[in-house]
Tab-separated table of C-alpha atoms and ligand atoms in Angstrom:
chain	number	residue	atom	x	y	z
A	1267	MET	CA	213.770	84.247	136.059
A	1268	GLU	CA	216.782	81.983	135.535
A	1269	THR	CA	217.097	79.156	138.086
A	1270	PRO	CA	220.176	79.765	140.279
A	1271	SER	CA	222.909	77.159	140.706
A	1272	GLY	CA	225.690	76.447	143.198
A	1273	LYS	CA	223.782	78.077	146.072
A	1274	THR	CA	222.625	76.897	149.471
A	1275	ILE	CA	218.852	76.944	149.849
A	1276	LEU	CA	216.557	76.515	152.839
A	1277	SER	CA	212.789	76.650	153.147
A	1278	GLY	CA	209.938	75.278	155.244
A	1279	ILE	CA	206.174	74.806	155.309
A	1280	GLN	CA	203.856	74.387	158.282
A	1281	PRO	CA	202.104	71.023	158.560
A	1282	SER	CA	198.779	72.660	159.386
A	1283	GLY	CA	196.360	70.819	157.100
A	1284	THR	CA	196.098	70.461	153.370
A	1285	LEU	CA	198.611	72.128	151.129
A	1286	HIS	CA	197.036	74.157	148.330
A	1287	ILE	CA	198.061	75.385	144.887
A	1288	GLY	CA	199.229	78.670	146.484
A	1289	ASN	CA	201.815	76.704	148.512
A	1290	TYR	CA	202.712	74.748	145.396
A	1291	LEU	CA	203.154	77.696	143.031
A	1292	GLY	CA	204.583	80.035	145.682
A	1293	ALA	CA	207.055	77.563	147.161
A	1294	LEU	CA	207.113	73.824	146.359
A	1295	LYS	CA	207.443	74.217	142.591
A	1296	GLN	CA	210.598	76.308	143.134
A	1297	TRP	CA	211.935	73.824	145.682
A	1298	VAL	CA	211.835	71.093	143.070
A	1299	GLU	CA	213.577	73.221	140.430
A	1300	LEU	CA	216.231	74.429	142.879
A	1301	GLN	CA	217.261	70.972	144.123
A	1302	LYS	CA	218.846	70.127	140.750
A	1303	ASP	CA	221.937	72.327	140.990
A	1304	ASN	CA	221.973	73.616	144.575
A	1305	THR	CA	222.422	72.324	148.110
A	1306	THR	CA	218.857	72.219	149.415
A	1307	TYR	CA	217.357	71.887	152.901
A	1308	TYR	CA	213.587	71.597	153.224
A	1309	CYS	CA	211.891	71.295	156.584
A	1310	ILE	CA	208.446	70.706	158.001
A	1311	VAL	CA	208.097	73.426	160.605
A	1312	ASP	CA	206.030	71.637	163.242
A	1313	LEU	CA	207.108	73.984	166.052
A	1314	HIS	CA	205.618	76.875	164.105
A	1315	ALA	CA	202.350	75.016	163.556
A	1316	VAL	CA	201.790	74.614	167.316
A	1317	THR	CA	201.710	78.392	167.877
A	1318	VAL	CA	197.985	78.347	166.991
A	1319	PRO	CA	195.318	75.930	168.326
A	1320	TYR	CA	195.754	72.400	166.883
A	1321	ASN	CA	194.753	68.793	167.584
A	1322	PRO	CA	197.631	66.835	169.194
A	1323	LYS	CA	195.876	63.501	168.507
A	1324	VAL	CA	196.207	63.814	164.747
A	1325	PHE	CA	199.194	66.145	164.550
A	1326	SER	CA	201.822	63.513	163.767
A	1327	GLU	CA	199.612	62.335	160.868
A	1328	ARG	CA	199.498	65.904	159.526
A	1329	VAL	CA	203.300	66.009	159.657
A	1330	LEU	CA	203.510	62.775	157.656
A	1331	ASP	CA	200.918	64.178	155.226
A	1332	ALA	CA	203.200	67.160	154.631
A	1333	VAL	CA	206.285	64.985	154.031
A	1334	ALA	CA	204.312	62.795	151.623
A	1335	MET	CA	203.151	65.914	149.785
A	1336	TYR	CA	206.736	67.231	149.477
A	1337	LEU	CA	207.778	63.935	147.909
A	1338	ALA	CA	204.674	63.729	145.697
A	1339	CYS	CA	205.465	67.207	144.327
A	1340	GLY	CA	208.907	65.984	143.335
A	1341	VAL	CA	211.141	66.946	146.254
A	1342	ASP	CA	213.732	64.180	146.070
A	1343	PRO	CA	215.310	62.804	149.273
A	1344	ASP	CA	218.433	61.862	147.315
A	1345	LYS	CA	218.939	65.476	146.278
A	1346	SER	CA	217.496	67.421	149.221
A	1347	VAL	CA	217.739	67.123	152.982
A	1348	ILE	CA	214.130	66.700	154.154
A	1349	PHE	CA	213.544	66.913	157.899
A	1350	ILE	CA	211.235	67.847	160.750
A	1351	GLN	CA	212.165	71.045	162.573
A	1352	SER	CA	211.574	69.604	166.073
A	1353	ASN	CA	213.913	66.674	165.295
A	1354	VAL	CA	216.841	69.102	165.158
A	1355	SER	CA	217.013	70.706	168.600
A	1356	ALA	CA	219.481	73.371	167.447
A	1357	HIS	CA	216.501	75.280	165.945
A	1358	SER	CA	214.877	75.956	169.332
A	1359	GLU	CA	218.192	76.606	171.014
A	1360	LEU	CA	219.334	79.159	168.447
A	1361	ALA	CA	215.875	80.779	168.531
A	1362	TRP	CA	216.382	81.513	172.234
A	1363	LEU	CA	219.810	83.025	171.661
A	1364	LEU	CA	218.601	85.160	168.735
A	1365	GLY	CA	215.593	86.242	170.796
A	1366	THR	CA	217.951	87.982	173.202
A	1367	MET	CA	218.977	90.363	170.422
A	1368	THR	CA	215.636	90.934	168.693
A	1369	PRO	CA	213.846	94.161	169.654
A	1370	PHE	CA	210.255	93.832	170.832
A	1371	GLY	CA	209.276	96.683	168.500
A	1372	GLU	CA	210.505	94.864	165.382
A	1373	LEU	CA	208.451	91.779	166.240
A	1374	SER	CA	205.368	93.900	166.977
A	1375	ARG	CA	205.422	95.144	163.391
A	1376	MET	CA	205.180	91.702	161.765
A	1377	THR	CA	201.943	91.595	159.740
A	1378	GLN	CA	201.492	87.823	160.010
A	1379	PHE	CA	201.632	88.142	163.803
A	1380	LYS	CA	199.116	90.980	163.788
A	1381	ASP	CA	196.719	89.030	161.521
A	1382	LYS	CA	196.951	85.826	163.522
A	1383	ALA	CA	196.730	87.596	166.893
A	1384	ALA	CA	193.601	89.443	165.725
A	1385	LYS	CA	191.937	86.117	164.832
A	1386	GLN	CA	192.616	84.582	168.257
A	1387	LYS	CA	189.820	84.851	170.773
A	1388	THR	CA	191.954	84.040	173.813
A	1389	SER	CA	195.159	85.878	174.683
A	1390	THR	CA	198.055	85.615	172.255
A	1391	SER	CA	201.006	83.417	173.239
A	1392	LEU	CA	204.668	84.268	173.496
A	1393	GLY	CA	205.229	81.477	170.941
A	1394	LEU	CA	203.166	83.262	168.294
A	1395	PHE	CA	204.970	86.533	169.004
A	1396	ALA	CA	208.405	84.868	168.840
A	1397	TYR	CA	207.490	82.861	165.697
A	1398	PRO	CA	209.662	84.988	163.340
A	1399	VAL	CA	212.717	84.495	165.593
A	1400	LEU	CA	212.342	80.719	165.302
A	1401	MET	CA	212.030	81.160	161.545
A	1402	ALA	CA	215.262	83.199	161.595
A	1403	ALA	CA	216.939	80.332	163.469
A	1404	ASP	CA	215.610	77.792	160.921
A	1405	ILE	CA	217.207	79.803	158.169
A	1406	LEU	CA	220.486	80.995	159.695
A	1407	LEU	CA	221.633	77.572	160.962
A	1408	TYR	CA	222.170	76.431	157.353
A	1409	LYS	CA	223.755	79.694	156.080
A	1410	PRO	CA	221.606	79.707	152.927
A	1411	ASP	CA	221.975	82.240	150.114
A	1412	LEU	CA	218.317	81.941	149.124
A	1413	VAL	CA	215.002	81.241	150.814
A	1414	PRO	CA	212.275	80.312	148.288
A	1415	VAL	CA	208.939	81.550	149.697
A	1416	GLY	CA	205.752	83.344	148.692
A	1417	GLU	CA	205.483	87.098	149.057
A	1418	ASP	CA	203.783	86.902	152.475
A	1419	GLN	CA	207.089	85.709	153.971
A	1420	THR	CA	209.336	88.543	152.704
A	1421	GLN	CA	208.940	90.522	155.905
A	1422	HIS	CA	210.167	87.527	157.928
A	1423	VAL	CA	213.186	87.049	155.661
A	1424	GLU	CA	214.005	90.771	156.029
A	1425	LEU	CA	213.823	90.410	159.807
A	1426	THR	CA	216.131	87.383	159.551
A	1427	ARG	CA	218.692	89.520	157.701
A	1428	ASN	CA	218.483	92.203	160.400
A	1429	ILE	CA	218.982	89.654	163.159
A	1430	ALA	CA	221.948	88.079	161.316
A	1431	GLN	CA	223.566	91.460	160.717
A	1432	ARG	CA	223.101	92.482	164.334
A	1433	PHE	CA	224.673	89.219	165.516
A	1434	ASN	CA	227.633	89.503	163.123
A	1435	ASN	CA	228.261	93.132	164.177
A	1436	THR	CA	228.068	92.371	167.884
A	1437	PHE	CA	229.825	89.013	168.189
A	1438	GLY	CA	231.718	88.536	164.917
A	1439	GLU	CA	230.915	86.999	161.506
A	1440	VAL	CA	228.931	83.788	161.703
A	1441	PHE	CA	225.872	84.209	159.521
A	1442	THR	CA	225.358	84.643	155.792
A	1443	LEU	CA	222.683	87.230	154.943
A	1444	PRO	CA	219.960	85.346	153.047
A	1445	ASN	CA	217.709	86.681	150.287
A	1446	ALA	CA	214.114	85.705	149.642
A	1447	TYR	CA	213.704	83.940	146.271
A	1448	ILE	CA	210.304	84.834	144.840
A	1449	PRO	CA	209.177	84.280	141.235
A	1450	LYS	CA	207.040	87.306	140.435
A	1451	SER	CA	203.922	85.877	138.785
A	1452	THR	CA	203.186	83.280	141.474
A	1453	ALA	CA	204.434	85.233	144.489
A	1454	ARG	CA	200.935	85.757	145.749
A	1455	ILE	CA	198.127	83.492	144.544
A	1456	MET	CA	194.824	84.999	145.622
A	1457	SER	CA	191.621	83.413	146.971
A	1458	LEU	CA	189.209	82.017	144.347
A	1459	THR	CA	186.295	83.841	145.952
A	1460	ASP	CA	187.896	87.164	146.936
A	1461	ALA	CA	190.791	88.523	144.873
A	1462	SER	CA	191.769	90.955	147.618
A	1463	ARG	CA	192.776	88.094	149.944
A	1464	LYS	CA	195.699	85.697	149.657
A	1465	MET	CA	194.766	82.039	149.011
A	1466	SER	CA	194.861	80.460	152.461
A	1467	LYS	CA	193.646	77.229	154.032
A	1468	SER	CA	192.077	79.172	156.894
A	1469	ASP	CA	189.497	80.941	154.698
A	1470	GLY	CA	187.334	77.903	153.856
A	1471	GLU	CA	187.211	75.092	151.278
A	1472	LYS	CA	185.835	77.133	148.381
A	1473	THR	CA	188.654	79.667	148.443
A	1474	TYR	CA	191.478	77.283	147.492
A	1475	VAL	CA	192.315	74.199	145.433
A	1476	ALA	CA	194.054	71.598	147.602
A	1477	LEU	CA	196.749	69.403	146.105
A	1478	SER	CA	194.696	66.448	147.353
A	1479	ASP	CA	191.420	67.559	145.672
A	1480	SER	CA	189.737	65.198	143.170
A	1481	PRO	CA	189.086	66.354	139.566
A	1482	ASP	CA	185.368	66.870	140.329
A	1483	ILE	CA	186.073	69.103	143.294
A	1484	ILE	CA	188.697	71.082	141.381
A	1485	ARG	CA	186.237	71.636	138.519
A	1486	LYS	CA	183.528	72.823	140.917
A	1487	LYS	CA	185.838	75.214	142.744
A	1488	ILE	CA	187.277	76.752	139.575
A	1489	MET	CA	183.890	77.058	137.854
A	1490	SER	CA	182.581	79.039	140.819
A	1491	ALA	CA	185.663	81.294	141.102
A	1492	VAL	CA	184.878	85.017	140.905
A	1493	THR	CA	185.649	86.883	137.666
A	1494	GLU	CA	184.958	90.434	136.440
A	1495	THR	CA	181.942	91.814	134.552
A	1496	GLU	CA	183.610	92.191	131.117
A	1497	PRO	CA	185.544	89.233	129.649
A	1498	VAL	CA	188.964	90.841	129.186
A	1499	PHE	CA	191.960	88.492	129.153
A	1500	SER	CA	195.037	90.596	129.727
A	1501	PHE	CA	197.899	90.044	132.171
A	1502	GLU	CA	198.151	93.862	132.432
A	1503	LYS	CA	194.606	95.147	132.073
A	1504	SER	CA	192.224	92.524	133.474
A	1505	GLY	CA	190.772	93.082	136.937
A	1506	PRO	CA	192.486	91.378	139.938
A	1507	ALA	CA	190.225	88.279	139.975
A	1508	VAL	CA	190.968	87.455	136.333
A	1509	GLN	CA	194.655	88.361	136.641
A	1510	ASN	CA	194.854	85.814	139.441
A	1511	LEU	CA	193.223	83.088	137.313
A	1512	LEU	CA	195.519	83.986	134.413
A	1513	ALA	CA	198.588	83.691	136.669
A	1514	ILE	CA	197.430	80.240	137.797
A	1515	TYR	CA	196.788	79.215	134.172
A	1516	GLU	CA	200.229	80.469	133.106
A	1517	ALA	CA	202.006	78.611	135.913
A	1518	MET	CA	200.042	75.399	135.400
A	1519	THR	CA	200.522	75.264	131.615
A	1520	ASN	CA	204.020	76.829	131.373
A	1521	LYS	CA	202.761	78.836	128.372
A	1522	ASP	CA	203.910	82.436	128.077
A	1523	SER	CA	201.527	85.330	128.649
A	1524	ALA	CA	201.350	86.469	124.982
A	1525	THR	CA	200.381	82.963	123.808
A	1526	ILE	CA	197.710	82.768	126.493
A	1527	GLU	CA	196.209	86.168	125.642
A	1528	GLN	CA	196.006	85.126	122.003
A	1529	GLU	CA	194.509	81.744	122.874
A	1530	LEU	CA	191.786	83.398	124.968
A	1531	SER	CA	190.863	86.270	122.689
A	1532	GLY	CA	187.142	86.161	121.869
A	1533	LYS	CA	186.425	83.519	124.528
A	1534	GLY	CA	184.050	83.911	127.484
A	1535	TYR	CA	184.716	83.269	131.160
A	1536	LYS	CA	182.932	79.905	131.157
A	1537	GLU	CA	185.181	78.575	128.414
A	1538	PHE	CA	188.303	79.987	130.108
A	1539	LYS	CA	187.375	78.438	133.444
A	1540	GLU	CA	186.857	75.054	131.762
A	1541	MET	CA	190.348	75.314	130.252
A	1542	LEU	CA	191.797	76.430	133.570
A	1543	ALA	CA	190.072	73.619	135.459
A	1544	GLU	CA	191.506	71.033	133.030
A	1545	ALA	CA	195.005	72.524	133.338
A	1546	VAL	CA	194.862	72.450	137.148
A	1547	ILE	CA	193.401	68.917	137.164
A	1548	GLU	CA	196.206	67.635	134.908
A	1549	LYS	CA	198.900	69.237	137.081
A	1550	VAL	CA	197.391	68.082	140.373
A	1551	ARG	CA	196.414	64.540	139.272
A	1552	PRO	CA	199.891	62.917	139.365
A	1553	ILE	CA	200.688	64.744	142.622
A	1554	ARG	CA	197.496	63.455	144.274
A	1555	GLU	CA	198.021	59.919	142.968
A	1556	GLN	CA	201.615	59.804	144.162
A	1557	TYR	CA	200.570	61.293	147.498
A	1558	GLU	CA	197.921	58.624	148.037
A	1559	LEU	CA	200.452	55.920	147.240
A	1560	LEU	CA	203.039	57.337	149.652
A	1561	ARG	CA	200.453	57.731	152.394
A	1562	LYS	CA	199.609	53.999	152.394
A	1563	ASP	CA	202.733	53.097	154.350
A	1564	ASP	CA	204.711	55.327	156.736
A	1565	THR	CA	207.899	53.262	156.670
A	1566	GLU	CA	209.502	54.960	153.695
A	1567	LEU	CA	208.574	58.432	154.970
A	1568	ARG	CA	210.041	57.723	158.402
A	1569	ILE	CA	213.311	56.521	156.839
A	1570	VAL	CA	213.560	59.725	154.793
A	1571	LEU	CA	212.934	61.825	157.923
A	1572	GLY	CA	215.452	59.914	160.030
A	1573	ARG	CA	218.152	60.385	157.417
A	1574	GLY	CA	217.200	64.031	156.968
A	1575	ALA	CA	217.316	64.791	160.702
A	1576	GLN	CA	220.773	63.273	160.942
A	1577	ARG	CA	222.182	65.247	158.034
A	1578	ALA	CA	220.509	68.501	159.099
A	1579	SER	CA	221.721	68.099	162.709
A	1580	GLN	CA	225.346	67.900	161.602
A	1581	ILE	CA	225.174	71.262	159.838
A	1582	ALA	CA	222.916	72.907	162.419
A	1583	ASN	CA	225.034	71.815	165.408
A	1584	THR	CA	228.218	73.121	163.803
A	1585	THR	CA	226.649	76.585	163.393
A	1586	LEU	CA	225.139	76.519	166.874
A	1587	HIS	CA	228.495	75.582	168.385
A	1588	LEU	CA	230.133	78.552	166.688
A	1589	VAL	CA	227.361	80.893	167.849
A	1590	LYS	CA	227.748	79.772	171.461
A	1591	GLU	CA	231.500	80.189	171.275
A	1592	LYS	CA	231.176	83.733	169.876
A	1593	MET	CA	228.615	84.596	172.553
A	1594	GLY	CA	231.030	83.491	175.270
A	1595	LEU	CA	229.014	80.523	176.514
A	1596	LEU	CA	231.194	77.925	178.203
B	2459	LIG	P1	203.318	78.674	155.330
B	2459	LIG	O1	203.332	77.301	155.898
B	2459	LIG	O2	202.188	79.574	155.692
B	2459	LIG	O3	203.349	78.625	153.747
B	2459	LIG	C1	204.291	77.813	153.076
B	2459	LIG	C2	204.807	78.489	151.818
B	2459	LIG	O4	203.738	78.734	150.891
B	2459	LIG	C3	203.740	80.103	150.518
B	2459	LIG	N1	202.344	80.532	150.292
B	2459	LIG	C4	201.924	81.165	149.181
B	2459	LIG	N2	202.565	81.547	148.055
B	2459	LIG	C5	201.839	82.166	147.093
B	2459	LIG	N3	200.501	82.414	147.223
B	2459	LIG	C6	199.808	82.039	148.327
B	2459	LIG	N4	198.510	82.288	148.419
B	2459	LIG	C7	200.523	81.385	149.381
B	2459	LIG	N5	200.173	80.887	150.596
B	2459	LIG	C8	201.300	80.365	151.136
B	2459	LIG	C9	204.356	80.832	151.709
B	2459	LIG	O5	204.861	82.088	151.349
B	2459	LIG	C10	205.439	79.871	152.106
B	2459	LIG	O6	206.576	80.024	151.288
B	2459	LIG	N6	206.623	81.074	158.239
B	2459	LIG	C11	206.490	80.184	157.111
B	2459	LIG	C12	207.122	78.830	157.322
B	2459	LIG	C13	208.563	78.837	157.715
B	2459	LIG	C14	209.668	79.064	156.845
B	2459	LIG	C15	210.826	78.909	157.639
B	2459	LIG	C16	209.766	79.379	155.488
B	2459	LIG	C17	209.070	78.573	158.937
B	2459	LIG	N7	210.431	78.619	158.899
B	2459	LIG	C18	212.122	79.061	157.102
B	2459	LIG	C19	211.048	79.531	154.948
B	2459	LIG	C20	212.183	79.392	155.749
B	2459	LIG	C21	205.012	79.970	156.842
B	2459	LIG	O7	204.170	80.214	157.674
B	2459	LIG	O8	204.714	79.411	155.640
């Protein structure tokens, strides 16, 4: 897939704990590539993270962790606008306005909502239900062409397009209809212990490699990843567990699939996992080291966020103003 240029891009990640290689390959890696020749806005969606139980005492630290991880992965504050969602009040305000034109039925069909609601023991909040409307607001305020995300977010981007279209038809053209930007091979990185489930921080330590994991931990996790019974290394014909490991290997080494299949022919799973572990360790090492450095002092991070909030607010408030005008608000 050729990297686009001259476009406006927006994306966000929740600051709900450690970021893992699924977040990196599904989203952050693309963010870094896209910032070269596009106008890029990247936010930390803290208001989304508080729709599920969380610890307010350490939450601001988790937000700073996420910013540090963006920077450590190569997101560059001189090229991209990096900001915290709750620092730009236009996001919540537009979410309310868009909520007035979002059918209950459409929101009830969102799979992420259904999954999260099923996991909650107490009753589900309005915030969790309205989560995709806030995401639509995040996106539409910046009129982006593309939204780089993993496959699990396509349904939300589709909903965003529907909301934008409905607004434009009812009140007049304001919004650009965005498209999800999803590189195929890393669109959905699966769990290391169950290839039928997406890699996710909520499924337990052994299921994912965190970007902050040490080489020893990475090696342990990869060596105990599930494989198939027969050692077949084929991007087309291997079972899902091995296809997932191959996709990670391909993305981490930047080798093409034919070269990899040739390299692995005649090898066993143990040998492959050792190679994979080394490839992941080498990719993650500089990210972790940079992250640890950035996390020693908040000052730099806070400056980046202050500047980001200011720049994002200018754009967001201009769109919000236009929306209010079109909706007839005085
Ligand atoms: P979140 O915080 O769950 O995930 C952040 C990004 O990582 C991608 N991702 C994956 N990609 C491939 N394989 C995986 N196993 C994997 N797990 C996560 C996600 O697709 C996502 O791109 N609702 C969003 C956050 C959000 C947002 C936005 C995104 C809020 N507003 C506006 C884009 C634009 C979410 O929960 O992502």
